[in-house]
């Protein structure tokens, strides 16, 4: 006789032989391929490794209290205390592990120089040294930058209010507002960052050892190369902007001087004044102020690019782990016992939970970044048919446009790669033969099929490849309507040079 | 030997020990965690609680006959009679329970002062005192308001027919028509309301006791705070409208008087006449009529806002219950026997049925509210680039615009929160470990995955976060086209002040 | 010991007791609730009933050969021969059954008077008397109508080629082309119709007896009432069109005559000539030709409406059966053995197959009807802001517009009701308690969840409620762009009356 | 007692009797209907057949190294080495098999004459003779064509830069750029082609013998007929273009000559000069250059069409195999043991993997083709309302437009037919009766339901029927906006003939 209670009993017993697979306990056993004998031998050294990085300093709790809210995900996420049961003697050497915290630290340090994500301990290998404090230099930098950029933004707004707003001269205010919002969002993220990164590291611990293997190119090199490529390109773009501004200014001045039979001396003051006249209506026209404006502008450009860099890094960081799961499934395909699938499904869910946690904290930035990119791509495309005066203007315009489109597409595709990798794993699972088919595989497949694994903009939309296609269609529609709108301006041609 | 018949037999026997889980009988046993022994002890006191609120007065049947139709959901919903088996001695004290009927009663009472949902007994704690009667004061208020607003609407239409319709001056008629349709929809809802709210209360009885727990903030406080916030903001908006109208009228009159070297006395009659001249072409220009117009206008504004308030309250009311289910699952995650999952699945389905019932009765109002909000957001956005004469006009315009967008987004997101909560529960369920995995969990997960749990506009669309994103894109497209349309008007500038 | 082979064996044995559920054999046993004992008793009388209507005359095969293609669905649909095993003695009295063929016959007869669906035997109760023949009066009517309408269409085209095409005067050609395409599509459907309707009737035989019950309003009355309502409204619309044309013609003529101090006699010739001048450029201006034009025009209007009527009838016919399945499931919910679910799932699949068959043959008509409705709704909406000269013109315009929108929405919603009913059944199934849960229910739920049960336009889109919502959004976008386009024409105002 | 381990043991034993179903081993056993006894007898002859075509020459590896990347699909696809275990004595006669490689070879040979897909051995029946070499005549043709078309493209660009770009004169540059990109994409595909086609042939080997049957029309005839039809139509279109150009040129010249009382001799030089004046601004105006331009133009037109032909062929090639699976399932429906379903599921997955492999390599071409078709359809639709001077211009324009739309729709629908066939198989599976229902069927159904089986444009979108519907809607929107844009040009009318 076999009734349901019986079945459950049997299953229980069967599971007793194996370590139980509930969330609180699995942490220490990812390093073995679920061979029950091996596990007893390897248990102690591995557990140490994981347990160590959990003892949290108190400021995390403080930070959370500071913000006054707990993300919804914490309702059903195991508490930090669950891991504190034993204080291990030896410490993990995080500097040798290929974890996200380590991979992004140089980029974050650069970012902090530009006032972003003011957290202390970013450069330290061990994530438990991360903490947020209001009384710190990064916070100071952030505040100074916010004040400085506000003064520029307000000057621009005042100027606009005077000459009247239209769709085209609005771009400056939009730029500064985006940059400031971005800074504030990163500032708001800072107190939550240590907790997030520790959670992330804990989840990653599963993937840094056997049975998981490293894909050919390491996470660090992937993330850093991409980030530095964007930084260099954005710096180039800013340089071109300055060169274009200087040259067209100089050409114009010398041309007009020669028309009026005057001699002309190109000075720094002249340059800044002509380019930022609206600022100097509010502030005194001195070399110091002029220099300051250039510096702030440079900072703003960096911040404007950093949003995208940040999202791209997070995207790569999570997609990398899904790739590892895919590789593991693929390797074991024919010979997997159900217990291993429990493990894999458990890790898969942990990754999804990490993704949700990250999404919770980042989707403000994602929303801003998408809106920002959409606006600027539309704006720049609108200028394609405009006539420009000097060749260097064309060089700058086309470099800027292509950089913008390229950056947008790259960030989008990187974020979408999370979705791609998660789906790819599904394709592998479909090939599980009937002999190793089991309930756990079925659950895993069902889950992969039905949930959208992707970063989102406040859950309004998910960053997938199909969305990018939809957005491209929308941009074309907008562009066609806007071009028609802008027709009268375009047909006017260039204004007279020396008036 | 184990064949299918056998298996069924065994399962039957197994289920015999537990109370059967069919729809008609479960009502009395939600308060225990399905422990068969505990149930027998707790049975009587609990059953009383539930059973009491079902004895329905006869007017429900009358009301249904009145309307002459039964909602489709009633085909497969258990009859009221099923619950009437025993008349309990003690009565439930509803005033102590955190139920929807109680939560919204103050808002509904305010609404009734403004002619909406003319049902009797709204303020009484016990939902069985709710009933609808044609011979009642609320109905009288509704009828008077309908007549009054009709006369205003007709006057506006007559005026339009005289001067010719265009997209911009249509707005008044659209406003009055929306308000009147809304009043009529609420009036049509009134006879169905008692039955609906009793059904709702019966379903809620499951969630007001153990094992379900209260989320931190109670339903009542959630609903009421949000509703009063909207009411206060809408009142502010209306005040600003009046202030703006008075000031610009006064400024204009005194300016023109000073131009013509006259002295000017600002009177109430002057004000109403200038603002509602189209009405006074039909009605006599007396102080009484002027006052009446202002009062009706105020009523209309309230009704116009109340649609959104109502939808928001319903959204919060249902989402709250889904949140409770989520919390319960989360708490029990590791140790749930299948029987408890049967319970939870049963409750989940009951909630969905409630949602369908509510949707059936409300989707007319939802459709109207969405169309209304869409129209007015488009209309107001179109005016962004218009020049206004006095600063107070700008203050009013921007407050009004932001209030409108904010209200629309808030209502939409609140309604969408039903969908969010229902999906969140799914995320929790995904973490059920292999040991407690059972057919009931599988069914529950499958059901959650595949059905769209949300309020709808007559099933044409579902109020989810993704729809809001789609609508935003659509609004931008419309706006771009409309702006182009409106270009000639905009470039004309302000007309002369004193002509 | 229980291995897979064993399990299969047991299942086989278990199934042996019950009649096997394969497609070829189930036909004769839908009328019992799968009680094995009852089945043996009821077998013979029921089988007769079903078998009788299958003996097909040979012309079906001929007709299929005629068209030279077999619909893809026939690959996997049981052959007609499967049913021919026994020739029953008694005949079924179809005139007493509430089947689709009977329900639509009066409408089809009316349609045939207007040249549509030229099949013989439409009015006969028994569908096996249906056959198509080229040498028949309906075919003759169709050909005459095609020739007559072509001559009108060509005259219109010639006129357009002379005066130049634009978006507005194209409407006549579009109208005639739609009408002619519709006639041709119905003509192409005719040879396939007998086979289709016989297949349909066979499938319906399942639902005309126990355990299925009739919903309150019979299929016949539902279909006929709706169809006649549309026919009457469309006749009214056509009458209004004539009245409007006559009156405005008369008013204009008498006004101009009075201006020129002439007396005016309004003649039939004058009227037709002024209204159809482009036709008289080709044909002689006689009373006979004038009358003919009016008659052809009337026919065209009918054909133009009949497409929608036809789709609506098919929609109601299939939705009705899904409703019956829903009712059956609902009634049995708590006490259904798996065998009954096999039956229900079988019937559900048969209905879906019927739907696919119908969709295969009808989706050309559906595509045309949708395109046609979309075009005319857009066209008429564009005229909303136009000024008209006489009040009767307004009456006609608004009646025509509202009729058009109403008809479109009604047809769409009726077609979408198939989808609604199929989904509703799903909601009922979700409430199957754990005790009666079985593999067949699971399969049925999975199937209902994942397949889109709806009529389609060549599988490009499915007629569901959500599509209607999407189309409404698209129409608004088109309308906004088109209005802008049409602006110059609109602002011109009415031309001079007597020139 | 039955615990999980036991169950697995039993299953193992059960499976032992049957050959194991893992990917590496199944290759040799597709030809039997999984009867274990039959398999031992048929084993050797069949294995030879399959194994033979796998021994690959070394240049494949070289080719892959050449490109420096391995497609992601290769991660989880069995290695070529797996098949090399035995070198069979007899060779397969590929020339008798109805495989894709054979079906497309004549089309590819024609394509190679026009510089596309420069692979050697395309005409050889055995796919292992396919190889790519830089030092080959096809590569030489490709390079020459690239240089020649570049020179034309650059001349066009230079001319445009002189006279100023607008939306209409851009079309030439877009055309040449598309053609060149296409050539480059095919050139990039060439080194990967041998490997792809060998993989394809291996997969196809499953379907060329029992139990799979041939659909009525063979793959070869299907593919070739469709391809040659497009080629002939495109040649006709090009001829019409030339005729139209010559005639309108001649008419104009003779008319103007008669106006000026001159006599006119129409020469080849005159013709080429007038039609390609922008080229002759760069190159000398000789008969040789003129002829060359005409030849290059002809090549470009062919390449422009070939993209679509190629996608169409691939679509037909894969859809054909899905159709075979559908036919097999249908035939066996009532009597399938689980083992056969394992087989079918295995083949289904193999086809999907083939599709993914193909999609990986082709989606660049698909993306380009879709963008290209979308652009040209929009461009040509825009010219519908333009006035043309000579009747031959109308003939050419309408032929060209209809050909373009027809080709686009045909290619799209053919590609979408993969999706249609894959879904159709699902409909068949839904009818599997309860007796033959098993886990493998369930997996197969689940998989078919949840995965989108279709060619894609870099996974941004999938080529399905519904997409075509969406695209049609988008084109209409674009067209409406563009028409409005183009209004001023259109109303200008034709320019004076002789100026």
Short mmCIF file of C-alpha atoms in Angstrom, two decimals, chain D residues 139-437:
data_model
loop_
_atom_site.label_atom_id
_atom_site.label_comp_id
_atom_site.label_asym_id
_atom_site.label_seq_id
_atom_site.Cartn_x
_atom_site.Cartn_y
_atom_site.Cartn_z
CA UNK D 139 36.28 34.96 -54.33
CA UNK D 140 37.89 36.82 -57.20
CA UNK D 141 34.47 37.57 -58.72
CA UNK D 142 33.25 38.83 -55.38
CA UNK D 143 36.23 41.15 -54.94
CA UNK D 144 35.93 42.55 -58.44
CA UNK D 145 32.24 43.20 -57.94
CA UNK D 146 32.88 44.88 -54.60
CA UNK D 147 35.43 47.23 -56.16
CA UNK D 148 33.23 48.00 -59.15
CA UNK D 149 30.12 48.67 -57.12
CA UNK D 150 32.12 50.78 -54.66
CA UNK D 151 33.26 53.05 -57.44
CA UNK D 152 29.67 53.54 -58.50
CA UNK D 153 28.52 54.12 -54.96
CA UNK D 154 31.26 56.66 -54.27
CA UNK D 155 30.44 58.55 -57.46
CA UNK D 156 26.80 58.71 -56.34
CA UNK D 157 27.79 59.92 -52.88
CA UNK D 158 30.05 62.62 -54.30
CA UNK D 159 27.24 63.85 -56.49
CA UNK D 160 24.84 63.93 -53.54
CA UNK D 161 27.31 65.84 -51.38
CA UNK D 162 27.38 68.43 -54.16
CA UNK D 163 23.66 68.88 -54.70
CA UNK D 164 22.55 68.32 -51.10
CA UNK D 165 20.90 65.28 -49.54
CA UNK D 166 17.19 64.86 -49.03
CA UNK D 167 14.97 61.90 -48.21
CA UNK D 168 14.26 61.20 -51.88
CA UNK D 169 17.61 61.32 -53.61
CA UNK D 170 19.13 59.23 -50.84
CA UNK D 171 17.60 56.14 -52.39
CA UNK D 172 20.51 55.43 -54.75
CA UNK D 173 23.09 55.41 -51.98
CA UNK D 174 20.84 53.22 -49.84
CA UNK D 175 20.47 50.79 -52.71
CA UNK D 176 24.21 50.48 -53.38
CA UNK D 177 25.05 50.29 -49.68
CA UNK D 178 22.51 47.52 -49.15
CA UNK D 179 23.89 45.60 -52.10
CA UNK D 180 27.47 45.94 -50.88
CA UNK D 181 26.59 45.01 -47.31
CA UNK D 182 24.77 41.99 -48.65
CA UNK D 183 27.80 40.92 -50.69
CA UNK D 184 30.03 41.32 -47.65
CA UNK D 185 27.64 39.36 -45.43
CA UNK D 186 27.54 36.52 -47.94
CA UNK D 187 31.32 36.69 -48.18
CA UNK D 188 31.54 36.41 -44.40
CA UNK D 189 29.12 33.51 -44.48
CA UNK D 190 31.18 31.61 -47.07
CA UNK D 191 33.88 30.19 -44.74
CA UNK D 192 31.19 29.07 -42.30
CA UNK D 193 28.99 27.65 -45.03
CA UNK D 194 30.65 24.21 -45.50
CA UNK D 195 30.44 23.47 -41.80
CA UNK D 196 26.85 24.67 -41.63
CA UNK D 197 25.74 22.65 -44.63
CA UNK D 198 27.42 19.51 -43.32
CA UNK D 199 25.67 19.95 -39.99
CA UNK D 200 22.44 20.51 -41.88
CA UNK D 201 22.93 17.40 -44.01
CA UNK D 202 23.65 15.29 -40.93
CA UNK D 203 20.39 16.48 -39.38
CA UNK D 204 18.53 15.91 -42.62
CA UNK D 205 19.76 12.31 -42.81
CA UNK D 206 17.13 11.55 -40.16
CA UNK D 207 14.34 12.63 -42.43
CA UNK D 208 15.28 11.12 -45.78
CA UNK D 209 14.31 7.57 -44.87
CA UNK D 210 11.60 5.61 -43.08
CA UNK D 211 9.63 6.19 -40.92
CA UNK D 212 9.55 9.68 -42.38
CA UNK D 213 7.73 10.14 -45.64
CA UNK D 214 8.02 12.67 -48.39
CA UNK D 215 5.27 15.24 -48.72
CA UNK D 216 3.80 15.30 -52.20
CA UNK D 217 6.04 17.95 -53.71
CA UNK D 218 9.75 17.36 -53.13
CA UNK D 219 11.97 19.82 -51.37
CA UNK D 220 14.06 20.37 -54.50
CA UNK D 221 11.13 21.24 -56.71
CA UNK D 222 9.60 23.51 -54.08
CA UNK D 223 12.79 25.45 -53.53
CA UNK D 224 13.85 25.69 -57.14
CA UNK D 225 10.49 26.69 -58.57
CA UNK D 226 10.07 29.50 -56.08
CA UNK D 227 13.65 30.71 -56.57
CA UNK D 228 13.51 30.69 -60.35
CA UNK D 229 10.13 32.44 -60.28
CA UNK D 230 11.65 35.29 -58.29
CA UNK D 231 14.72 35.40 -60.53
CA UNK D 232 12.61 35.62 -63.69
CA UNK D 233 10.34 38.27 -62.23
CA UNK D 234 13.29 40.31 -61.06
CA UNK D 235 14.88 40.05 -64.50
CA UNK D 236 11.61 41.23 -66.02
CA UNK D 237 11.54 44.12 -63.61
CA UNK D 238 15.06 45.11 -64.59
CA UNK D 239 14.22 44.85 -68.30
CA UNK D 240 11.17 47.06 -67.79
CA UNK D 241 13.38 49.53 -65.98
CA UNK D 242 15.74 49.70 -68.94
CA UNK D 243 12.91 49.91 -71.48
CA UNK D 244 11.20 52.61 -69.47
CA UNK D 245 14.45 54.58 -69.22
CA UNK D 246 15.23 54.23 -72.93
CA UNK D 247 11.74 55.14 -74.12
CA UNK D 248 11.26 58.14 -71.88
CA UNK D 249 14.73 59.36 -72.81
CA UNK D 250 14.03 58.91 -76.51
CA UNK D 251 10.61 60.53 -76.35
CA UNK D 252 11.92 63.50 -74.50
CA UNK D 253 14.88 63.98 -76.81
CA UNK D 254 12.84 63.69 -80.00
CA UNK D 255 10.13 65.97 -78.62
CA UNK D 256 12.60 68.65 -77.63
CA UNK D 257 14.43 68.29 -80.90
CA UNK D 258 11.19 68.82 -82.83
CA UNK D 259 10.43 71.87 -80.69
CA UNK D 260 13.82 73.32 -81.60
CA UNK D 261 13.46 72.18 -85.23
CA UNK D 262 16.47 69.89 -84.93
CA UNK D 263 16.90 66.28 -85.96
CA UNK D 264 17.86 63.84 -83.28
CA UNK D 265 19.93 60.63 -83.31
CA UNK D 266 19.51 58.53 -80.22
CA UNK D 267 22.87 56.95 -79.29
CA UNK D 268 23.96 54.55 -76.56
CA UNK D 269 26.36 57.18 -75.21
CA UNK D 270 23.60 59.73 -74.91
CA UNK D 271 21.45 57.27 -73.03
CA UNK D 272 24.04 56.22 -70.47
CA UNK D 273 25.23 59.78 -70.03
CA UNK D 274 21.77 61.18 -69.32
CA UNK D 275 20.89 58.37 -66.95
CA UNK D 276 24.14 58.19 -65.03
CA UNK D 277 25.46 61.73 -65.41
CA UNK D 278 26.63 61.71 -61.76
CA UNK D 279 28.96 58.83 -62.55
CA UNK D 280 30.45 60.53 -65.55
CA UNK D 281 31.42 63.49 -63.43
CA UNK D 282 34.08 61.15 -62.08
CA UNK D 283 34.78 58.73 -64.92
CA UNK D 284 35.34 59.39 -68.64
CA UNK D 285 32.26 59.29 -70.85
CA UNK D 286 33.14 56.35 -73.12
CA UNK D 287 31.08 53.50 -74.50
CA UNK D 288 33.07 51.06 -72.39
CA UNK D 289 32.37 52.86 -69.11
CA UNK D 290 28.73 53.20 -70.07
CA UNK D 291 28.43 49.50 -70.76
CA UNK D 292 30.23 48.70 -67.52
CA UNK D 293 27.80 50.80 -65.55
CA UNK D 294 24.87 48.95 -67.06
CA UNK D 295 26.48 45.59 -66.23
CA UNK D 296 27.26 46.57 -62.65
CA UNK D 297 23.75 47.87 -62.23
CA UNK D 298 22.38 44.55 -63.43
CA UNK D 299 24.61 42.69 -60.98
CA UNK D 300 23.47 44.94 -58.17
CA UNK D 301 19.82 44.27 -58.94
CA UNK D 302 20.50 40.55 -58.84
CA UNK D 303 22.34 40.74 -55.52
CA UNK D 304 19.55 42.89 -54.13
CA UNK D 305 17.05 40.16 -55.00
CA UNK D 306 19.27 37.28 -53.96
CA UNK D 307 19.10 38.07 -50.25
CA UNK D 308 15.39 37.42 -50.30
CA UNK D 309 15.74 34.33 -52.47
CA UNK D 310 18.28 32.92 -50.05
CA UNK D 311 16.12 33.48 -46.97
CA UNK D 312 13.15 32.03 -48.78
CA UNK D 313 15.12 28.87 -49.65
CA UNK D 314 16.32 28.39 -46.08
CA UNK D 315 12.77 28.90 -44.84
CA UNK D 316 11.38 26.29 -47.18
CA UNK D 317 14.23 23.90 -46.36
CA UNK D 318 13.53 23.87 -42.64
CA UNK D 319 9.75 24.11 -42.81
CA UNK D 320 9.79 21.00 -45.00
CA UNK D 321 11.32 18.96 -42.20
CA UNK D 322 8.84 20.18 -39.61
CA UNK D 323 6.10 19.18 -42.01
CA UNK D 324 7.55 15.68 -42.11
CA UNK D 325 7.50 15.43 -38.33
CA UNK D 326 3.89 16.59 -38.33
CA UNK D 327 2.97 13.95 -40.89
CA UNK D 328 4.65 11.22 -38.90
CA UNK D 329 2.91 12.14 -35.66
CA UNK D 330 -0.39 12.32 -37.43
CA UNK D 331 -0.02 8.90 -38.97
CA UNK D 332 0.89 7.16 -35.73
CA UNK D 333 -1.45 9.08 -33.51
CA UNK D 334 -3.34 6.28 -31.84
CA UNK D 335 -0.67 3.65 -31.48
CA UNK D 336 2.51 5.36 -30.43
CA UNK D 337 4.57 3.85 -27.63
CA UNK D 338 6.55 6.25 -25.47
CA UNK D 339 9.83 5.19 -27.07
CA UNK D 340 8.70 6.52 -30.44
CA UNK D 341 7.84 9.81 -28.85
CA UNK D 342 11.35 9.97 -27.41
CA UNK D 343 12.57 9.62 -30.95
CA UNK D 344 10.24 12.27 -32.31
CA UNK D 345 11.06 14.68 -29.52
CA UNK D 346 14.73 14.05 -30.16
CA UNK D 347 14.31 14.86 -33.85
CA UNK D 348 12.22 17.89 -33.07
CA UNK D 349 14.97 19.21 -30.82
CA UNK D 350 17.59 18.44 -33.45
CA UNK D 351 15.61 20.51 -35.94
CA UNK D 352 15.35 23.37 -33.48
CA UNK D 353 19.09 23.18 -32.92
CA UNK D 354 19.65 23.26 -36.65
CA UNK D 355 17.34 26.26 -36.85
CA UNK D 356 19.31 28.02 -34.13
CA UNK D 357 22.58 27.24 -35.87
CA UNK D 358 21.24 28.56 -39.16
CA UNK D 359 19.71 31.58 -37.47
CA UNK D 360 23.03 32.34 -35.81
CA UNK D 361 24.79 32.49 -39.18
CA UNK D 362 22.02 34.06 -41.21
CA UNK D 363 20.37 36.59 -38.98
CA UNK D 364 22.68 39.34 -40.24
CA UNK D 365 21.36 38.75 -43.73
CA UNK D 366 17.79 38.55 -42.42
CA UNK D 367 18.13 41.84 -40.57
CA UNK D 368 19.54 43.55 -43.67
CA UNK D 369 16.87 42.06 -45.91
CA UNK D 370 14.03 43.20 -43.64
CA UNK D 371 15.40 46.71 -43.25
CA UNK D 372 15.98 46.87 -46.99
CA UNK D 373 12.49 45.70 -47.87
CA UNK D 374 10.88 48.00 -45.31
CA UNK D 375 12.76 51.00 -46.68
CA UNK D 376 12.01 50.31 -50.33
CA UNK D 377 8.34 49.49 -49.74
CA UNK D 378 7.94 52.78 -47.86
CA UNK D 379 9.85 54.65 -50.56
CA UNK D 380 7.85 53.22 -53.44
CA UNK D 381 4.49 53.65 -51.70
CA UNK D 382 5.37 57.29 -51.27
CA UNK D 383 5.60 57.66 -55.06
CA UNK D 384 2.12 56.27 -55.70
CA UNK D 385 0.50 59.68 -55.95
CA UNK D 386 3.29 61.15 -58.10
CA UNK D 387 2.53 62.09 -61.65
CA UNK D 388 4.67 60.44 -64.32
CA UNK D 389 5.11 61.64 -67.88
CA UNK D 390 4.92 58.58 -70.13
CA UNK D 391 2.65 55.52 -69.93
CA UNK D 392 5.68 53.18 -69.90
CA UNK D 393 6.74 54.87 -66.66
CA UNK D 394 3.44 53.88 -65.07
CA UNK D 395 3.81 50.33 -66.32
CA UNK D 396 7.28 50.07 -64.84
CA UNK D 397 6.35 51.78 -61.58
CA UNK D 398 3.37 49.57 -60.87
CA UNK D 399 5.15 46.38 -61.90
CA UNK D 400 8.06 47.34 -59.72
CA UNK D 401 5.87 48.21 -56.75
CA UNK D 402 3.78 45.07 -56.93
CA UNK D 403 6.88 42.92 -57.43
CA UNK D 404 8.50 44.53 -54.40
CA UNK D 405 5.47 44.08 -52.15
CA UNK D 406 4.87 40.58 -53.46
CA UNK D 407 8.48 39.56 -52.95
CA UNK D 408 8.56 40.99 -49.45
CA UNK D 409 5.35 39.28 -48.45
CA UNK D 410 6.39 36.01 -50.04
CA UNK D 411 9.79 35.90 -48.34
CA UNK D 412 8.24 36.86 -45.05
CA UNK D 413 5.50 34.27 -45.27
CA UNK D 414 7.92 31.54 -46.34
CA UNK D 415 10.15 32.29 -43.39
CA UNK D 416 7.08 32.38 -41.17
CA UNK D 417 6.02 28.97 -42.49
CA UNK D 418 8.68 27.42 -40.25
CA UNK D 419 6.73 28.77 -37.32
CA UNK D 420 3.42 27.68 -38.83
CA UNK D 421 4.56 24.11 -39.42
CA UNK D 422 6.06 23.81 -35.96
CA UNK D 423 2.78 25.00 -34.45
CA UNK D 424 0.68 22.73 -36.65
CA UNK D 425 2.48 19.72 -35.23
CA UNK D 426 1.28 20.94 -31.86
CA UNK D 427 -2.33 20.84 -32.94
CA UNK D 428 -1.89 17.23 -33.94
CA UNK D 429 -0.30 16.33 -30.64
CA UNK D 430 -3.21 17.81 -28.74
CA UNK D 431 -5.29 14.92 -30.05
CA UNK D 432 -3.13 12.21 -28.47
CA UNK D 433 -5.66 10.14 -26.53
CA UNK D 434 -5.33 9.48 -22.82
CA UNK D 435 -4.16 5.93 -23.43
CA UNK D 436 -0.98 6.89 -25.24
CA UNK D 437 -0.36 10.00 -23.14
#
